[in-house]
Amino acid sequence: MSAAKPIYDPARSEPERQAEWAERDAFATPAPAAGQAATYIKPSSPFTSGNLHMGHVRDYSIGDAYARFRRARGDAVLFGFGFDAFGLPAEMAAIERGARPADWVERCGERMLGQMKRLGFSFDYERAFYSSDESQYRWSQWLFLTLYEAGMVYRDDATVDWCDTCQTTLAALQVEDGRCWRCHNKVRLIRRPTWFLRLSPHLEENDRNLAALEQGGKWDELSLKTQRYILGRSDGVELELSAADGERLVVFTPHGDAAGEARFVLLSPRHPAVERWAGDAAVAAQLDELRSGGWERSARDAAAVPVIDTGGSIELAGGGSLPVFVSPIVDARYGPTAALGIPAADEADEAIAARMPRAAAEPFGGGSPAGLEHREASRYRAYDFSISRQRYWGTPIPVLHCEQCGVVPAAIEDLPVVLPRDVEPSGEGNPLAERPDFLAASCPRCDGPARRETDTLDCHFDALWLWVPAAVPPADRDERMFTHPDLQRWLPAERLVAGNDSGGFVFDQRVVTKALREIGPFAFLADGEPFAGCLFHEMVIADGRKMSKHLGNVVDPDELVAEHGADTVRLAVLYAAGPAKALNWTDGALRFAARFLRGLWDYTHSRIAAEPADDTEAAADTAFIRERLGKWCDSGLERITADLEQLQMHKAVRNVTRLLERIKDYEKRVIDRRGRLSREDHEALLEALVLLARALSPFAPHIAEELLIALDRDPSVGFPVHDQASAQEAS
Ligand SMILES: [Zn+2]
Ligand SMILES: [Zn+2]
């Protein structure tokens, strides 16, 4: 054995590998060759917070391992992302620091890109973008106008929190115990015009498609579960009832068998017929109060939720009648519909009946559903959501307010409506309303004077299409963002890897894809699905609790990388837990990963330095052990490959570590039998170590390449293909 055994020093070797990757442009998105699979792996789009946290490290370590694996298997891989750079957290952080959000976001993004590179993530960095770039948000505006034209975006009143002192609306995260985050005065609820995204036309298809996505085998259980939860489907029956004046009302209940036991009808405040039932002035006043009361907050508690008695009743042809009440509990359970109240079958209905004196004493169907004409039906809880905010740091909404014409959409050729970047918001008022240069415009319809909309789009709207730009070469994005031919190559994305809190984003992205399919640009996506596969992972916690500055349990990835190296951190994060489990961060996983990598490094280098003797007789005697090693390598590789294909990286890493144990076991058996390794035994050992380094390369790419170089192999040849031939070769 040589005395000058190289020392494992990731602080030196990892930046060297990274420089080498950059030099040969190793992760540039290739143009797929004929017959080559095109695989778009979509990581989550980070907020420009300024720091990667351990959740990001988890997310990107999983996605990166998969991307490296697929590249090594011969696929053309697109692994790219953009920053979710607009929005309230960035604006609040900038206010805190007295900075312009535009500058703050850029500094944050630069820093995060540096962290990603130091962790060795193989993104196509040339394709990275910021949703706050003018070249990006002009397409958010295009999408807004396109959806508006298609009736998918509309304007309506909504209840919002308002601070009288700061003269601004507040988002939920700016209200603490009913007080403003900035001035600590009490907030109140007001009604104001707000823009909404319409989901209802695509809920059924989003639901229907889940079966096919599940069958495709690339959507994990967690991600499917979130989609079902957001849909909130209830199955039951619907009945058509008629009022005394002949007005008909379709009512739903999930308790079909007990329909005849109904004692009242509950209408959603959003039901299209609610105004008709609230015709009485006193009832209309109550309804107004209910709508401005922020009822969403208590809508799920039947004992506390507001319920209005309309005074009206609905008759049944066969006799009997049911009083009609209005309550937002309907929305929280079944969406904006009408529902039967059946105390005998439903606890919430029982609680409401107890509160409402007019709830019928007698069941209207005489207790039996037999005489009632009903049909099977479903309802979805998912409903349209507001997409506008009274905020500076967001995509300007491309509409104008004209004295003559009212609300007028901007002309597409006038895009982008540019957001002034030289603004330092204070959190008070609306900075855009104080910028005459932004406000002044002329009406595209009548050419008269008009004022620009000063609300901006919530960053949730930007996120609706944040998975698209990476698939378009940066130079072509200005002209052909939604029409570039490459989109047909990369979409749907083969896999989305994201945190478990991304379900809402994914759901809405699935809705918008369907809208764009119908409108035209995404007509090539027949099922309207943006992601063929989806892997959700749980968050990273510490001491059983969410990491937070407040608790003082935040783990800083930079410190870990500085101390242990990127490979150790990545391997530890992957090894510590399967994606469906919260990763409770402890030093244990880190110590395990460090020990394994250092051990592998030392073992490989010492075996490379060993000098075996020629011994034909010994070689013949140990042939069966070499053969066994070949089989172990083959089955180990088969398992690791299967784990990687399912993105079960914790299992794959475990199987990599087992493979090293097998190799050591092989060596021990040979020595037990012959006292030493023959040249043939030694060559088989090195060959197995080559295979091991390649199998390790998706997870710990830097050390894997260093080992391959030491073993005199081409480090850019990646993951080994599992088949019998390679097993024979190794034995
Ligand atoms: Zn305030
Ligand atoms: Zn006009």
PDB file of N, CA, C and O in Angstrom, residues 143 147 152-153 196-203 206-207 210 219 223 226-231 381-387 389 458-468 496 501-517 522 528-531 534 536:
ATOM      1  N   LEU A 143     -51.299  36.198 -20.085  1.00  0.00           N
ATOM      2  CA  LEU A 143     -52.140  35.108 -19.593  1.00  0.00           C
ATOM      3  C   LEU A 143     -53.409  35.670 -18.944  1.00  0.00           C
ATOM      4  O   LEU A 143     -54.506  35.145 -19.154  1.00  0.00           O
ATOM      5  N   LEU A 147     -57.039  34.758 -20.323  1.00  0.00           N
ATOM      6  CA  LEU A 147     -58.041  34.099 -19.475  1.00  0.00           C
ATOM      7  C   LEU A 147     -59.264  34.995 -19.282  1.00  0.00           C
ATOM      8  O   LEU A 147     -60.393  34.515 -19.180  1.00  0.00           O
ATOM      9  N   MET A 152     -62.399  33.216 -17.917  1.00  0.00           N
ATOM     10  CA  MET A 152     -61.824  32.500 -16.769  1.00  0.00           C
ATOM     11  C   MET A 152     -61.373  33.445 -15.662  1.00  0.00           C
ATOM     12  O   MET A 152     -61.044  33.006 -14.562  1.00  0.00           O
ATOM     13  N   VAL A 153     -61.295  34.730 -15.981  1.00  0.00           N
ATOM     14  CA  VAL A 153     -60.933  35.734 -14.984  1.00  0.00           C
ATOM     15  C   VAL A 153     -62.079  36.730 -14.930  1.00  0.00           C
ATOM     16  O   VAL A 153     -62.601  37.131 -15.973  1.00  0.00           O
ATOM     17  N   PHE A 196     -60.847  37.560  -9.778  1.00  0.00           N
ATOM     18  CA  PHE A 196     -60.929  36.140  -9.428  1.00  0.00           C
ATOM     19  C   PHE A 196     -60.550  35.258 -10.608  1.00  0.00           C
ATOM     20  O   PHE A 196     -60.769  35.621 -11.772  1.00  0.00           O
ATOM     21  N   LEU A 197     -60.008  34.092 -10.286  1.00  0.00           N
ATOM     22  CA  LEU A 197     -59.791  33.063 -11.298  1.00  0.00           C
ATOM     23  C   LEU A 197     -60.905  32.035 -11.161  1.00  0.00           C
ATOM     24  O   LEU A 197     -61.174  31.534 -10.072  1.00  0.00           O
ATOM     25  N   ARG A 198     -61.543  31.719 -12.288  1.00  0.00           N
ATOM     26  CA  ARG A 198     -62.669  30.795 -12.285  1.00  0.00           C
ATOM     27  C   ARG A 198     -62.156  29.360 -12.441  1.00  0.00           C
ATOM     28  O   ARG A 198     -61.513  29.028 -13.421  1.00  0.00           O
ATOM     29  N   LEU A 199     -62.446  28.531 -11.468  1.00  0.00           N
ATOM     30  CA  LEU A 199     -61.991  27.136 -11.530  1.00  0.00           C
ATOM     31  C   LEU A 199     -63.085  26.182 -11.990  1.00  0.00           C
ATOM     32  O   LEU A 199     -62.810  25.127 -12.553  1.00  0.00           O
ATOM     33  N   SER A 200     -64.341  26.579 -11.729  1.00  0.00           N
ATOM     34  CA  SER A 200     -65.442  25.615 -11.846  1.00  0.00           C
ATOM     35  C   SER A 200     -65.515  24.859 -13.179  1.00  0.00           C
ATOM     36  O   SER A 200     -65.799  23.666 -13.155  1.00  0.00           O
ATOM     37  N   PRO A 201     -65.221  25.483 -14.351  1.00  0.00           N
ATOM     38  CA  PRO A 201     -65.394  24.714 -15.585  1.00  0.00           C
ATOM     39  C   PRO A 201     -64.459  23.506 -15.694  1.00  0.00           C
ATOM     40  O   PRO A 201     -64.698  22.617 -16.505  1.00  0.00           O
ATOM     41  N   HIS A 202     -63.394  23.464 -14.883  1.00  0.00           N
ATOM     42  CA  HIS A 202     -62.426  22.380 -15.049  1.00  0.00           C
ATOM     43  C   HIS A 202     -62.299  21.465 -13.832  1.00  0.00           C
ATOM     44  O   HIS A 202     -61.440  20.586 -13.811  1.00  0.00           O
ATOM     45  N   LEU A 203     -63.162  21.655 -12.867  1.00  0.00           N
ATOM     46  CA  LEU A 203     -63.060  20.822 -11.659  1.00  0.00           C
ATOM     47  C   LEU A 203     -63.329  19.356 -11.976  1.00  0.00           C
ATOM     48  O   LEU A 203     -62.606  18.469 -11.536  1.00  0.00           O
ATOM     49  N   ASN A 206     -60.409  17.829 -13.755  1.00  0.00           N
ATOM     50  CA  ASN A 206     -59.297  17.643 -12.809  1.00  0.00           C
ATOM     51  C   ASN A 206     -59.531  16.400 -11.960  1.00  0.00           C
ATOM     52  O   ASN A 206     -58.611  15.660 -11.646  1.00  0.00           O
ATOM     53  N   ASP A 207     -60.771  16.193 -11.602  1.00  0.00           N
ATOM     54  CA  ASP A 207     -61.147  15.030 -10.804  1.00  0.00           C
ATOM     55  C   ASP A 207     -60.998  13.749 -11.621  1.00  0.00           C
ATOM     56  O   ASP A 207     -60.295  12.819 -11.236  1.00  0.00           O
ATOM     57  N   LEU A 210     -57.574  12.203 -12.378  1.00  0.00           N
ATOM     58  CA  LEU A 210     -56.745  11.652 -11.298  1.00  0.00           C
ATOM     59  C   LEU A 210     -56.583  10.139 -11.430  1.00  0.00           C
ATOM     60  O   LEU A 210     -55.531   9.590 -11.122  1.00  0.00           O
ATOM     61  N   TRP A 219     -47.458   9.493 -10.226  1.00  0.00           N
ATOM     62  CA  TRP A 219     -47.936  10.424  -9.189  1.00  0.00           C
ATOM     63  C   TRP A 219     -47.918   9.650  -7.881  1.00  0.00           C
ATOM     64  O   TRP A 219     -48.573   8.621  -7.756  1.00  0.00           O
ATOM     65  N   SER A 223     -49.095  13.268  -3.404  1.00  0.00           N
ATOM     66  CA  SER A 223     -49.509  14.317  -4.344  1.00  0.00           C
ATOM     67  C   SER A 223     -50.950  14.090  -4.812  1.00  0.00           C
ATOM     68  O   SER A 223     -51.717  15.039  -4.975  1.00  0.00           O
ATOM     69  N   THR A 226     -53.325  15.307  -2.038  1.00  0.00           N
ATOM     70  CA  THR A 226     -53.556  16.758  -1.967  1.00  0.00           C
ATOM     71  C   THR A 226     -54.545  17.191  -3.049  1.00  0.00           C
ATOM     72  O   THR A 226     -55.384  18.060  -2.804  1.00  0.00           O
ATOM     73  N   GLN A 227     -54.461  16.583  -4.235  1.00  0.00           N
ATOM     74  CA  GLN A 227     -55.378  16.972  -5.304  1.00  0.00           C
ATOM     75  C   GLN A 227     -56.814  16.629  -4.927  1.00  0.00           C
ATOM     76  O   GLN A 227     -57.739  17.389  -5.170  1.00  0.00           O
ATOM     77  N   ARG A 228     -57.003  15.486  -4.308  1.00  0.00           N
ATOM     78  CA  ARG A 228     -58.360  15.087  -3.892  1.00  0.00           C
ATOM     79  C   ARG A 228     -58.861  15.984  -2.770  1.00  0.00           C
ATOM     80  O   ARG A 228     -60.024  16.367  -2.736  1.00  0.00           O
ATOM     81  N   TYR A 229     -57.954  16.332  -1.887  1.00  0.00           N
ATOM     82  CA  TYR A 229     -58.362  17.189  -0.768  1.00  0.00           C
ATOM     83  C   TYR A 229     -58.817  18.554  -1.286  1.00  0.00           C
ATOM     84  O   TYR A 229     -59.838  19.088  -0.859  1.00  0.00           O
ATOM     85  N   ILE A 230     -58.060  19.113  -2.219  1.00  0.00           N
ATOM     86  CA  ILE A 230     -58.403  20.444  -2.724  1.00  0.00           C
ATOM     87  C   ILE A 230     -59.734  20.408  -3.488  1.00  0.00           C
ATOM     88  O   ILE A 230     -60.553  21.302  -3.358  1.00  0.00           O
ATOM     89  N   LEU A 231     -59.945  19.343  -4.245  1.00  0.00           N
ATOM     90  CA  LEU A 231     -61.232  19.191  -4.937  1.00  0.00           C
ATOM     91  C   LEU A 231     -62.387  19.151  -3.942  1.00  0.00           C
ATOM     92  O   LEU A 231     -63.421  19.761  -4.148  1.00  0.00           O
ATOM     93  N   ARG A 381     -65.939  21.198  -3.371  1.00  0.00           N
ATOM     94  CA  ARG A 381     -65.727  22.315  -2.468  1.00  0.00           C
ATOM     95  C   ARG A 381     -64.822  23.377  -3.111  1.00  0.00           C
ATOM     96  O   ARG A 381     -64.929  24.553  -2.833  1.00  0.00           O
ATOM     97  N   ALA A 382     -63.893  22.927  -3.976  1.00  0.00           N
ATOM     98  CA  ALA A 382     -62.957  23.871  -4.611  1.00  0.00           C
ATOM     99  C   ALA A 382     -63.733  24.979  -5.301  1.00  0.00           C
ATOM    100  O   ALA A 382     -64.754  24.736  -5.931  1.00  0.00           O
ATOM    101  N   TYR A 383     -63.230  26.196  -5.151  1.00  0.00           N
ATOM    102  CA  TYR A 383     -63.957  27.308  -5.737  1.00  0.00           C
ATOM    103  C   TYR A 383     -62.982  28.385  -6.215  1.00  0.00           C
ATOM    104  O   TYR A 383     -61.822  28.404  -5.814  1.00  0.00           O
ATOM    105  N   ASP A 384     -63.494  29.264  -7.048  1.00  0.00           N
ATOM    106  CA  ASP A 384     -62.713  30.385  -7.569  1.00  0.00           C
ATOM    107  C   ASP A 384     -61.974  31.101  -6.437  1.00  0.00           C
ATOM    108  O   ASP A 384     -62.478  31.187  -5.322  1.00  0.00           O
ATOM    109  N   PHE A 385     -60.813  31.640  -6.752  1.00  0.00           N
ATOM    110  CA  PHE A 385     -60.094  32.368  -5.709  1.00  0.00           C
ATOM    111  C   PHE A 385     -59.589  33.700  -6.237  1.00  0.00           C
ATOM    112  O   PHE A 385     -59.436  33.897  -7.444  1.00  0.00           O
ATOM    113  N   SER A 386     -59.353  34.594  -5.290  1.00  0.00           N
ATOM    114  CA  SER A 386     -58.973  35.947  -5.690  1.00  0.00           C
ATOM    115  C   SER A 386     -57.507  35.983  -6.104  1.00  0.00           C
ATOM    116  O   SER A 386     -56.657  35.320  -5.513  1.00  0.00           O
ATOM    117  N   ILE A 387     -57.200  36.724  -7.141  1.00  0.00           N
ATOM    118  CA  ILE A 387     -55.845  36.760  -7.688  1.00  0.00           C
ATOM    119  C   ILE A 387     -55.258  38.166  -7.647  1.00  0.00           C
ATOM    120  O   ILE A 387     -54.154  38.389  -8.142  1.00  0.00           O
ATOM    121  N   ARG A 389     -54.217  41.811  -5.478  1.00  0.00           N
ATOM    122  CA  ARG A 389     -53.845  42.322  -4.165  1.00  0.00           C
ATOM    123  C   ARG A 389     -53.562  43.809  -4.285  1.00  0.00           C
ATOM    124  O   ARG A 389     -53.063  44.263  -5.306  1.00  0.00           O
ATOM    125  N   ASP A 458     -51.572  38.667  -7.475  1.00  0.00           N
ATOM    126  CA  ASP A 458     -50.953  37.867  -6.432  1.00  0.00           C
ATOM    127  C   ASP A 458     -49.937  36.927  -7.091  1.00  0.00           C
ATOM    128  O   ASP A 458     -50.153  36.479  -8.224  1.00  0.00           O
ATOM    129  N   CYS A 459     -48.860  36.618  -6.370  1.00  0.00           N
ATOM    130  CA  CYS A 459     -47.828  35.773  -7.005  1.00  0.00           C
ATOM    131  C   CYS A 459     -48.356  34.376  -7.304  1.00  0.00           C
ATOM    132  O   CYS A 459     -47.763  33.651  -8.095  1.00  0.00           O
ATOM    133  N   HIS A 460     -49.468  34.018  -6.697  1.00  0.00           N
ATOM    134  CA  HIS A 460     -50.098  32.740  -7.044  1.00  0.00           C
ATOM    135  C   HIS A 460     -50.480  32.731  -8.536  1.00  0.00           C
ATOM    136  O   HIS A 460     -50.445  31.688  -9.187  1.00  0.00           O
ATOM    137  N   PHE A 461     -50.829  33.899  -9.046  1.00  0.00           N
ATOM    138  CA  PHE A 461     -51.159  33.964 -10.472  1.00  0.00           C
ATOM    139  C   PHE A 461     -49.911  33.733 -11.322  1.00  0.00           C
ATOM    140  O   PHE A 461     -49.950  32.985 -12.304  1.00  0.00           O
ATOM    141  N   ASP A 462     -48.792  34.384 -10.961  1.00  0.00           N
ATOM    142  CA  ASP A 462     -47.539  34.142 -11.703  1.00  0.00           C
ATOM    143  C   ASP A 462     -47.214  32.651 -11.719  1.00  0.00           C
ATOM    144  O   ASP A 462     -46.731  32.107 -12.716  1.00  0.00           O
ATOM    145  N   ALA A 463     -47.483  32.014 -10.576  1.00  0.00           N
ATOM    146  CA  ALA A 463     -47.119  30.602 -10.435  1.00  0.00           C
ATOM    147  C   ALA A 463     -47.942  29.694 -11.346  1.00  0.00           C
ATOM    148  O   ALA A 463     -47.542  28.568 -11.615  1.00  0.00           O
ATOM    149  N   LEU A 464     -49.072  30.194 -11.836  1.00  0.00           N
ATOM    150  CA  LEU A 464     -49.927  29.363 -12.690  1.00  0.00           C
ATOM    151  C   LEU A 464     -49.164  28.833 -13.900  1.00  0.00           C
ATOM    152  O   LEU A 464     -49.460  27.773 -14.422  1.00  0.00           O
ATOM    153  N   TRP A 465     -48.158  29.591 -14.331  1.00  0.00           N
ATOM    154  CA  TRP A 465     -47.438  29.152 -15.547  1.00  0.00           C
ATOM    155  C   TRP A 465     -45.924  29.142 -15.339  1.00  0.00           C
ATOM    156  O   TRP A 465     -45.159  29.066 -16.289  1.00  0.00           O
ATOM    157  N   LEU A 466     -45.493  29.167 -14.080  1.00  0.00           N
ATOM    158  CA  LEU A 466     -44.065  29.237 -13.769  1.00  0.00           C
ATOM    159  C   LEU A 466     -43.294  27.986 -14.204  1.00  0.00           C
ATOM    160  O   LEU A 466     -42.081  27.972 -14.217  1.00  0.00           O
ATOM    161  N   TRP A 467     -44.031  26.962 -14.578  1.00  0.00           N
ATOM    162  CA  TRP A 467     -43.398  25.735 -15.056  1.00  0.00           C
ATOM    163  C   TRP A 467     -43.144  25.787 -16.571  1.00  0.00           C
ATOM    164  O   TRP A 467     -42.520  24.896 -17.128  1.00  0.00           O
ATOM    165  N   VAL A 468     -43.618  26.835 -17.216  1.00  0.00           N
ATOM    166  CA  VAL A 468     -43.503  26.907 -18.683  1.00  0.00           C
ATOM    167  C   VAL A 468     -42.154  27.455 -19.168  1.00  0.00           C
ATOM    168  O   VAL A 468     -41.521  26.843 -20.036  1.00  0.00           O
ATOM    169  N   LEU A 496     -42.711  16.440 -11.528  1.00  0.00           N
ATOM    170  CA  LEU A 496     -42.610  17.615 -10.660  1.00  0.00           C
ATOM    171  C   LEU A 496     -42.165  17.118  -9.292  1.00  0.00           C
ATOM    172  O   LEU A 496     -42.715  16.148  -8.790  1.00  0.00           O
ATOM    173  N   ASP A 501     -46.726  21.284   0.484  1.00  0.00           N
ATOM    174  CA  ASP A 501     -47.615  22.451   0.555  1.00  0.00           C
ATOM    175  C   ASP A 501     -47.875  23.037  -0.833  1.00  0.00           C
ATOM    176  O   ASP A 501     -48.479  24.093  -0.957  1.00  0.00           O
ATOM    177  N   SER A 502     -47.437  22.344  -1.879  1.00  0.00           N
ATOM    178  CA  SER A 502     -47.604  22.874  -3.238  1.00  0.00           C
ATOM    179  C   SER A 502     -48.878  22.392  -3.908  1.00  0.00           C
ATOM    180  O   SER A 502     -49.100  22.677  -5.092  1.00  0.00           O
ATOM    181  N   GLY A 503     -49.711  21.647  -3.186  1.00  0.00           N
ATOM    182  CA  GLY A 503     -50.893  21.057  -3.800  1.00  0.00           C
ATOM    183  C   GLY A 503     -51.801  22.078  -4.475  1.00  0.00           C
ATOM    184  O   GLY A 503     -52.323  21.839  -5.558  1.00  0.00           O
ATOM    185  N   GLY A 504     -51.978  23.226  -3.825  1.00  0.00           N
ATOM    186  CA  GLY A 504     -52.842  24.266  -4.389  1.00  0.00           C
ATOM    187  C   GLY A 504     -52.289  24.809  -5.693  1.00  0.00           C
ATOM    188  O   GLY A 504     -53.022  24.988  -6.670  1.00  0.00           O
ATOM    189  N   PHE A 505     -50.976  25.059  -5.718  1.00  0.00           N
ATOM    190  CA  PHE A 505     -50.344  25.526  -6.953  1.00  0.00           C
ATOM    191  C   PHE A 505     -50.579  24.517  -8.077  1.00  0.00           C
ATOM    192  O   PHE A 505     -50.979  24.865  -9.173  1.00  0.00           O
ATOM    193  N   VAL A 506     -50.304  23.256  -7.756  1.00  0.00           N
ATOM    194  CA  VAL A 506     -50.400  22.215  -8.780  1.00  0.00           C
ATOM    195  C   VAL A 506     -51.838  22.108  -9.291  1.00  0.00           C
ATOM    196  O   VAL A 506     -52.077  21.997 -10.499  1.00  0.00           O
ATOM    197  N   PHE A 507     -52.777  22.185  -8.380  1.00  0.00           N
ATOM    198  CA  PHE A 507     -54.184  22.087  -8.774  1.00  0.00           C
ATOM    199  C   PHE A 507     -54.536  23.200  -9.766  1.00  0.00           C
ATOM    200  O   PHE A 507     -55.146  22.956 -10.809  1.00  0.00           O
ATOM    201  N   ASP A 508     -54.140  24.417  -9.434  1.00  0.00           N
ATOM    202  CA  ASP A 508     -54.483  25.553 -10.284  1.00  0.00           C
ATOM    203  C   ASP A 508     -53.699  25.523 -11.600  1.00  0.00           C
ATOM    204  O   ASP A 508     -54.197  25.940 -12.643  1.00  0.00           O
ATOM    205  N   GLN A 509     -52.464  25.020 -11.552  1.00  0.00           N
ATOM    206  CA  GLN A 509     -51.703  24.851 -12.791  1.00  0.00           C
ATOM    207  C   GLN A 509     -52.400  23.843 -13.705  1.00  0.00           C
ATOM    208  O   GLN A 509     -52.428  24.016 -14.923  1.00  0.00           O
ATOM    209  N   ARG A 510     -53.004  22.835 -13.115  1.00  0.00           N
ATOM    210  CA  ARG A 510     -53.729  21.841 -13.912  1.00  0.00           C
ATOM    211  C   ARG A 510     -54.980  22.467 -14.533  1.00  0.00           C
ATOM    212  O   ARG A 510     -55.351  22.123 -15.655  1.00  0.00           O
ATOM    213  N   VAL A 511     -55.609  23.372 -13.806  1.00  0.00           N
ATOM    214  CA  VAL A 511     -56.791  24.051 -14.349  1.00  0.00           C
ATOM    215  C   VAL A 511     -56.393  24.954 -15.525  1.00  0.00           C
ATOM    216  O   VAL A 511     -57.005  24.922 -16.599  1.00  0.00           O
ATOM    217  N   VAL A 512     -55.343  25.736 -15.329  1.00  0.00           N
ATOM    218  CA  VAL A 512     -54.949  26.690 -16.365  1.00  0.00           C
ATOM    219  C   VAL A 512     -54.447  25.974 -17.618  1.00  0.00           C
ATOM    220  O   VAL A 512     -54.669  26.428 -18.742  1.00  0.00           O
ATOM    221  N   THR A 513     -53.800  24.837 -17.430  1.00  0.00           N
ATOM    222  CA  THR A 513     -53.351  24.070 -18.593  1.00  0.00           C
ATOM    223  C   THR A 513     -54.554  23.660 -19.447  1.00  0.00           C
ATOM    224  O   THR A 513     -54.505  23.710 -20.681  1.00  0.00           O
ATOM    225  N   LYS A 514     -55.623  23.285 -18.787  1.00  0.00           N
ATOM    226  CA  LYS A 514     -56.824  22.880 -19.530  1.00  0.00           C
ATOM    227  C   LYS A 514     -57.441  24.078 -20.250  1.00  0.00           C
ATOM    228  O   LYS A 514     -57.899  23.967 -21.387  1.00  0.00           O
ATOM    229  N   ALA A 515     -57.430  25.216 -19.574  1.00  0.00           N
ATOM    230  CA  ALA A 515     -57.952  26.421 -20.225  1.00  0.00           C
ATOM    231  C   ALA A 515     -57.106  26.750 -21.458  1.00  0.00           C
ATOM    232  O   ALA A 515     -57.642  27.047 -22.531  1.00  0.00           O
ATOM    233  N   LEU A 516     -55.780  26.649 -21.339  1.00  0.00           N
ATOM    234  CA  LEU A 516     -54.906  26.974 -22.469  1.00  0.00           C
ATOM    235  C   LEU A 516     -54.985  25.921 -23.573  1.00  0.00           C
ATOM    236  O   LEU A 516     -54.719  26.205 -24.732  1.00  0.00           O
ATOM    237  N   ARG A 517     -55.344  24.728 -23.213  1.00  0.00           N
ATOM    238  CA  ARG A 517     -55.601  23.703 -24.230  1.00  0.00           C
ATOM    239  C   ARG A 517     -56.820  24.117 -25.064  1.00  0.00           C
ATOM    240  O   ARG A 517     -56.793  24.064 -26.286  1.00  0.00           O
ATOM    241  N   PHE A 522     -51.937  25.230 -25.823  1.00  0.00           N
ATOM    242  CA  PHE A 522     -51.585  23.907 -25.320  1.00  0.00           C
ATOM    243  C   PHE A 522     -52.520  22.826 -25.853  1.00  0.00           C
ATOM    244  O   PHE A 522     -52.777  21.818 -25.197  1.00  0.00           O
ATOM    245  N   GLY A 528     -54.774  17.866 -20.939  1.00  0.00           N
ATOM    246  CA  GLY A 528     -54.672  19.119 -20.188  1.00  0.00           C
ATOM    247  C   GLY A 528     -53.874  19.013 -18.906  1.00  0.00           C
ATOM    248  O   GLY A 528     -54.078  19.788 -17.977  1.00  0.00           O
ATOM    249  N   GLU A 529     -52.984  18.045 -18.846  1.00  0.00           N
ATOM    250  CA  GLU A 529     -52.186  17.852 -17.629  1.00  0.00           C
ATOM    251  C   GLU A 529     -50.755  18.347 -17.852  1.00  0.00           C
ATOM    252  O   GLU A 529     -50.082  17.893 -18.762  1.00  0.00           O
ATOM    253  N   PRO A 530     -50.282  19.248 -16.983  1.00  0.00           N
ATOM    254  CA  PRO A 530     -48.916  19.764 -17.148  1.00  0.00           C
ATOM    255  C   PRO A 530     -47.833  18.814 -16.642  1.00  0.00           C
ATOM    256  O   PRO A 530     -46.693  18.917 -17.066  1.00  0.00           O
ATOM    257  N   PHE A 531     -48.210  17.881 -15.749  1.00  0.00           N
ATOM    258  CA  PHE A 531     -47.204  17.009 -15.144  1.00  0.00           C
ATOM    259  C   PHE A 531     -47.615  15.546 -15.283  1.00  0.00           C
ATOM    260  O   PHE A 531     -48.631  15.137 -14.748  1.00  0.00           O
ATOM    261  N   CYS A 534     -45.533  13.311 -10.447  1.00  0.00           N
ATOM    262  CA  CYS A 534     -45.478  14.304  -9.386  1.00  0.00           C
ATOM    263  C   CYS A 534     -45.012  13.611  -8.112  1.00  0.00           C
ATOM    264  O   CYS A 534     -45.574  12.589  -7.723  1.00  0.00           O
ATOM    265  N   PHE A 536     -44.340  14.551  -4.189  1.00  0.00           N
ATOM    266  CA  PHE A 536     -44.379  15.526  -3.097  1.00  0.00           C
ATOM    267  C   PHE A 536     -43.581  14.967  -1.922  1.00  0.00           C
ATOM    268  O   PHE A 536     -43.633  13.774  -1.643  1.00  0.00           O
TER     269      PHE A 536
END
